[in-house]
């Protein structure tokens, strides 16, 4: 009986001492948190997607208050979030154009030639490291879904054709998919982009090989630039680049492209709900 009593007394004494020590440590090591950090944190989307360039929302909030990050850095939160943070920081609101991801490849299973059966680790990164991708086109989409795995918003899915599709009602332009793609085929563009855009990333100048590897690859014929009435298409980099300040979305280049490489961005993106 005495042993049980002594055990209880010892447990109570130890708990009391530990409680006192924890209280002292809390006071000694207490760090005051700037109220602005908490307010900025509350205004953020809470996605912890990393689109701001920081490890998470907490890190970004601290950086904003220290003026080490812009008030419009939360791409997931969008313009409303940027405006709220600007008001907290006592700064004028900064316009934040919403971004979305675009897949610059249309090399489906029916169009792009495969190298063979890939039996390695089922990730795009692994296939890129071991055999420079699964397709004969060195610039083609590998199609193993690294972008899908990285998207925190469930905005990307794999089509039956083997090329990722973007759900623009969910995409917030955080950029995680663009960093995950070893071929750099996913690019961020303004949500309100209007004009033609190339669904191909093949910068090679080997025209016969391009046609052999992918039936919808851009083979640098230059017809799009010749047909453009505004002269706003430049193909010196190997891929049609459009000057959207000049482009009127007339669609002449889209209609003229023999391999349907060009498409009007607004027809792909549509409208966000």
Short mmCIF file of C-alpha atoms in Angstrom, two decimals:
data_model
loop_
_atom_site.label_atom_id
_atom_site.label_comp_id
_atom_site.label_asym_id
_atom_site.label_seq_id
_atom_site.Cartn_x
_atom_site.Cartn_y
_atom_site.Cartn_z
CA UNK A 1 0.00 0.00 0.00
CA UNK A 2 2.83 2.38 0.94
CA UNK A 3 4.55 1.63 -2.40
CA UNK A 4 1.46 2.66 -4.34
CA UNK A 5 1.12 5.86 -2.31
CA UNK A 6 4.78 6.76 -2.81
CA UNK A 7 4.44 6.13 -6.55
CA UNK A 8 1.44 8.46 -6.80
CA UNK A 9 3.21 11.19 -4.79
CA UNK A 10 6.34 10.91 -6.96
CA UNK A 11 4.26 11.11 -10.16
CA UNK A 12 2.45 14.23 -8.90
CA UNK A 13 5.74 15.89 -7.87
CA UNK A 14 7.37 15.09 -11.24
CA UNK A 15 4.36 16.38 -13.15
CA UNK A 16 4.40 19.60 -11.10
CA UNK A 17 8.11 20.16 -11.68
CA UNK A 18 7.77 19.50 -15.42
CA UNK A 19 4.82 21.89 -15.60
CA UNK A 20 6.83 24.64 -13.90
CA UNK A 21 9.81 24.04 -16.18
CA UNK A 22 7.63 24.11 -19.31
CA UNK A 23 6.13 27.40 -18.16
CA UNK A 24 9.58 28.87 -17.61
CA UNK A 25 10.85 27.65 -20.98
CA UNK A 26 7.79 29.10 -22.71
CA UNK A 27 8.47 32.49 -21.15
CA UNK A 28 12.22 32.37 -21.78
CA UNK A 29 11.97 31.27 -25.41
CA UNK A 30 8.80 33.15 -26.28
CA UNK A 31 8.93 34.91 -29.64
CA UNK A 32 6.49 37.71 -30.30
CA UNK A 33 4.54 37.23 -33.54
CA UNK A 34 3.79 40.33 -35.55
CA UNK A 35 0.00 40.69 -35.69
CA UNK A 36 0.35 41.53 -39.39
CA UNK A 37 1.81 38.07 -40.06
CA UNK A 38 -1.26 36.43 -38.56
CA UNK A 39 -3.58 38.71 -40.55
CA UNK A 40 -1.73 38.02 -43.81
CA UNK A 41 -1.78 34.29 -43.05
CA UNK A 42 -5.56 34.41 -42.58
CA UNK A 43 -5.98 36.23 -45.90
CA UNK A 44 -4.08 33.58 -47.85
CA UNK A 45 -5.72 30.70 -49.70
CA UNK A 46 -4.27 28.10 -47.32
CA UNK A 47 -3.37 25.80 -50.21
CA UNK A 48 0.32 25.55 -49.24
CA UNK A 49 0.94 24.93 -52.94
CA UNK A 50 4.33 26.64 -53.12
CA UNK A 51 3.29 28.76 -56.09
CA UNK A 52 4.54 31.85 -54.25
CA UNK A 53 8.06 30.42 -54.21
CA UNK A 54 8.08 29.75 -50.46
CA UNK A 55 7.76 26.52 -48.50
CA UNK A 56 4.18 27.29 -47.48
CA UNK A 57 1.66 29.93 -46.47
CA UNK A 58 3.32 30.58 -43.08
CA UNK A 59 6.69 31.29 -44.68
CA UNK A 60 5.12 33.50 -47.33
CA UNK A 61 3.15 35.52 -44.75
CA UNK A 62 6.32 36.22 -42.78
CA UNK A 63 8.17 37.24 -45.94
CA UNK A 64 5.39 39.64 -46.98
CA UNK A 65 5.50 41.45 -43.63
CA UNK A 66 9.30 41.68 -43.88
CA UNK A 67 8.78 43.05 -47.42
CA UNK A 68 10.75 40.15 -48.84
CA UNK A 69 7.81 38.98 -50.96
CA UNK A 70 5.22 40.88 -53.02
CA UNK A 71 1.67 41.35 -51.74
CA UNK A 72 0.35 39.71 -54.90
CA UNK A 73 2.54 36.61 -54.61
CA UNK A 74 -0.25 34.19 -53.68
CA UNK A 75 -1.31 32.95 -57.10
CA UNK A 76 -3.80 30.50 -55.60
CA UNK A 77 -5.61 33.31 -53.80
CA UNK A 78 -5.85 35.48 -56.89
CA UNK A 79 -6.65 39.21 -57.11
CA UNK A 80 -8.96 39.27 -54.06
CA UNK A 81 -6.24 37.81 -51.86
CA UNK A 82 -3.68 40.28 -53.24
CA UNK A 83 -6.01 43.18 -52.52
CA UNK A 84 -6.65 41.99 -48.95
CA UNK A 85 -2.93 41.63 -48.24
CA UNK A 86 -2.21 45.04 -49.77
CA UNK A 87 -4.76 46.60 -47.40
CA UNK A 88 -3.20 44.85 -44.40
CA UNK A 89 0.23 46.15 -45.43
CA UNK A 90 -1.11 49.63 -46.05
CA UNK A 91 -0.17 49.56 -49.73
CA UNK A 92 -2.15 50.27 -52.85
CA UNK A 93 -3.53 47.14 -54.48
CA UNK A 94 -1.42 45.60 -57.21
CA UNK A 95 -3.20 44.11 -60.20
CA UNK A 96 -2.59 40.38 -60.42
CA UNK A 97 -3.41 38.76 -63.72
CA UNK A 98 -4.60 35.19 -63.18
CA UNK A 99 -2.36 32.56 -64.73
CA UNK A 100 -3.12 29.07 -66.00
CA UNK A 101 -1.07 26.16 -67.25
CA UNK A 102 -0.93 25.28 -70.92
CA UNK A 103 0.33 21.98 -72.37
CA UNK A 104 2.64 22.83 -75.28
CA UNK A 105 2.41 19.39 -76.88
CA UNK A 106 -0.28 17.69 -78.93
CA UNK A 107 1.68 14.51 -79.62
CA UNK A 108 -0.97 11.94 -78.77
CA UNK A 109 -0.46 8.18 -78.99
CA UNK A 110 -1.85 8.20 -82.52
CA UNK A 111 0.45 11.00 -83.69
CA UNK A 112 3.77 10.58 -81.89
CA UNK A 113 5.94 7.52 -82.43
CA UNK A 114 6.93 5.56 -79.31
CA UNK A 115 10.50 4.35 -78.82
CA UNK A 116 9.26 1.05 -77.48
CA UNK A 117 7.72 -0.39 -74.32
CA UNK A 118 8.98 1.40 -71.21
CA UNK A 119 9.30 -0.95 -68.21
CA UNK A 120 11.06 1.35 -65.76
CA UNK A 121 9.75 3.42 -62.85
CA UNK A 122 6.46 4.94 -63.93
CA UNK A 123 7.37 8.60 -63.63
CA UNK A 124 8.26 11.10 -66.33
CA UNK A 125 11.43 12.06 -64.48
CA UNK A 126 12.66 8.46 -64.40
CA UNK A 127 11.87 7.91 -68.07
CA UNK A 128 13.67 11.14 -68.95
CA UNK A 129 16.78 10.15 -67.00
CA UNK A 130 16.96 6.59 -68.35
CA UNK A 131 16.00 6.97 -72.01
CA UNK A 132 15.32 10.66 -72.68
CA UNK A 133 11.57 10.09 -72.69
CA UNK A 134 9.31 7.43 -74.17
CA UNK A 135 8.74 9.03 -77.57
CA UNK A 136 11.01 9.35 -80.58
CA UNK A 137 10.37 13.09 -80.49
CA UNK A 138 12.86 14.32 -77.91
CA UNK A 139 10.51 17.20 -77.08
CA UNK A 140 7.32 15.12 -76.71
CA UNK A 141 5.17 14.55 -73.63
CA UNK A 142 6.24 11.41 -71.79
CA UNK A 143 2.73 10.95 -70.44
CA UNK A 144 3.42 9.25 -67.10
CA UNK A 145 1.69 11.95 -65.07
CA UNK A 146 4.27 13.75 -62.95
CA UNK A 147 2.30 16.95 -63.52
CA UNK A 148 -0.89 15.27 -62.29
CA UNK A 149 0.81 14.05 -59.11
CA UNK A 150 2.15 17.53 -58.35
CA UNK A 151 -1.04 19.49 -58.93
CA UNK A 152 -2.55 20.31 -55.50
CA UNK A 153 -5.87 21.36 -57.02
CA UNK A 154 -6.73 18.27 -59.07
CA UNK A 155 -6.75 20.40 -62.21
CA UNK A 156 -4.85 17.97 -64.46
CA UNK A 157 -5.94 14.60 -65.79
CA UNK A 158 -4.52 12.21 -68.36
CA UNK A 159 -6.54 11.74 -71.52
CA UNK A 160 -6.91 8.45 -73.34
CA UNK A 161 -4.60 9.94 -75.98
CA UNK A 162 -1.75 10.09 -73.46
CA UNK A 163 -1.47 13.89 -73.19
CA UNK A 164 -2.45 15.81 -70.02
CA UNK A 165 -5.61 17.91 -70.06
CA UNK A 166 -6.10 21.03 -67.92
CA UNK A 167 -9.36 21.79 -66.14
CA UNK A 168 -9.34 25.59 -66.29
CA UNK A 169 -12.13 25.85 -63.72
CA UNK A 170 -9.69 24.41 -61.17
CA UNK A 171 -6.27 25.62 -62.37
CA UNK A 172 -4.94 28.60 -60.40
CA UNK A 173 -1.57 28.92 -62.12
CA UNK A 174 0.53 27.90 -59.11
CA UNK A 175 3.23 26.56 -61.44
CA UNK A 176 3.94 23.28 -59.65
CA UNK A 177 3.17 21.28 -62.79
CA UNK A 178 5.55 23.41 -64.85
CA UNK A 179 8.37 22.59 -62.46
CA UNK A 180 7.46 18.89 -62.34
CA UNK A 181 7.59 18.33 -66.11
CA UNK A 182 11.11 17.20 -67.11
CA UNK A 183 10.41 18.23 -70.72
CA UNK A 184 9.17 21.70 -69.67
CA UNK A 185 6.05 21.26 -71.78
CA UNK A 186 3.70 22.93 -69.33
CA UNK A 187 3.89 26.69 -69.39
CA UNK A 188 2.10 29.44 -67.49
CA UNK A 189 0.15 31.94 -69.57
CA UNK A 190 -2.28 34.72 -68.73
CA UNK A 191 -5.79 33.40 -68.29
CA UNK A 192 -7.13 36.13 -70.57
CA UNK A 193 -4.63 35.40 -73.39
CA UNK A 194 -6.31 35.86 -76.76
CA UNK A 195 -4.56 34.81 -79.94
CA UNK A 196 -2.84 31.80 -81.43
CA UNK A 197 -0.52 29.58 -79.43
CA UNK A 198 1.56 26.58 -80.46
CA UNK A 199 0.81 23.11 -79.12
CA UNK A 200 4.34 21.95 -79.87
CA UNK A 201 7.75 22.42 -78.24
CA UNK A 202 9.98 20.83 -80.89
CA UNK A 203 12.74 23.38 -81.54
CA UNK A 204 14.70 21.06 -83.84
CA UNK A 205 15.38 22.20 -87.41
CA UNK A 206 15.51 18.64 -88.76
CA UNK A 207 12.28 18.83 -90.76
CA UNK A 208 12.20 15.25 -92.14
CA UNK A 209 12.82 13.80 -88.68
CA UNK A 210 10.09 15.96 -87.14
CA UNK A 211 7.52 14.66 -89.63
CA UNK A 212 8.72 11.09 -89.08
CA UNK A 213 8.54 11.27 -85.27
CA UNK A 214 5.24 13.15 -84.92
CA UNK A 215 2.57 13.85 -87.50
CA UNK A 216 1.42 16.99 -85.68
CA UNK A 217 4.83 18.43 -84.88
CA UNK A 218 5.77 21.91 -86.10
CA UNK A 219 8.14 21.37 -89.04
CA UNK A 220 9.01 25.05 -89.53
CA UNK A 221 7.21 25.61 -92.82
CA UNK A 222 6.65 29.28 -91.91
CA UNK A 223 3.18 29.44 -93.47
CA UNK A 224 1.70 30.85 -90.25
CA UNK A 225 4.08 33.82 -90.30
CA UNK A 226 3.44 34.41 -93.99
CA UNK A 227 -0.34 34.29 -93.63
CA UNK A 228 -0.52 36.54 -90.55
CA UNK A 229 -1.95 39.92 -91.68
CA UNK A 230 -0.51 41.64 -88.58
CA UNK A 231 2.98 40.16 -89.01
CA UNK A 232 3.00 39.22 -85.33
CA UNK A 233 4.43 35.67 -85.54
CA UNK A 234 8.14 34.98 -85.13
CA UNK A 235 9.52 31.49 -85.79
CA UNK A 236 13.25 32.13 -85.37
CA UNK A 237 13.30 30.01 -82.18
CA UNK A 238 11.82 27.06 -84.07
CA UNK A 239 8.35 27.45 -82.57
CA UNK A 240 5.80 30.12 -83.58
CA UNK A 241 5.93 32.88 -80.98
CA UNK A 242 3.07 35.36 -81.08
CA UNK A 243 3.18 39.03 -80.18
CA UNK A 244 -0.16 39.33 -78.40
CA UNK A 245 -0.02 43.11 -78.51
CA UNK A 246 -0.46 42.84 -82.28
CA UNK A 247 -2.49 39.62 -82.59
CA UNK A 248 -6.17 40.19 -83.36
CA UNK A 249 -7.26 36.54 -83.10
CA UNK A 250 -8.23 36.55 -86.76
CA UNK A 251 -7.43 32.84 -86.98
CA UNK A 252 -5.65 33.05 -90.36
CA UNK A 253 -2.55 31.29 -89.03
CA UNK A 254 -4.62 28.59 -87.33
CA UNK A 255 -6.47 27.83 -90.56
CA UNK A 256 -3.24 27.86 -92.60
CA UNK A 257 -1.18 25.54 -90.38
CA UNK A 258 -0.99 22.17 -92.20
CA UNK A 259 -0.44 20.16 -89.02
CA UNK A 260 -2.84 22.12 -86.80
CA UNK A 261 -0.05 23.09 -84.45
CA UNK A 262 -1.60 26.48 -83.76
CA UNK A 263 -4.83 26.98 -81.87
CA UNK A 264 -6.56 30.05 -80.47
CA UNK A 265 -5.78 30.19 -76.75
CA UNK A 266 -9.27 31.37 -75.84
CA UNK A 267 -10.80 28.31 -77.50
CA UNK A 268 -8.70 26.06 -75.25
CA UNK A 269 -8.97 27.97 -71.99
CA UNK A 270 -12.61 28.99 -72.28
CA UNK A 271 -14.16 30.77 -69.33
CA UNK A 272 -13.53 30.21 -65.66
CA UNK A 273 -16.66 29.55 -63.66
#
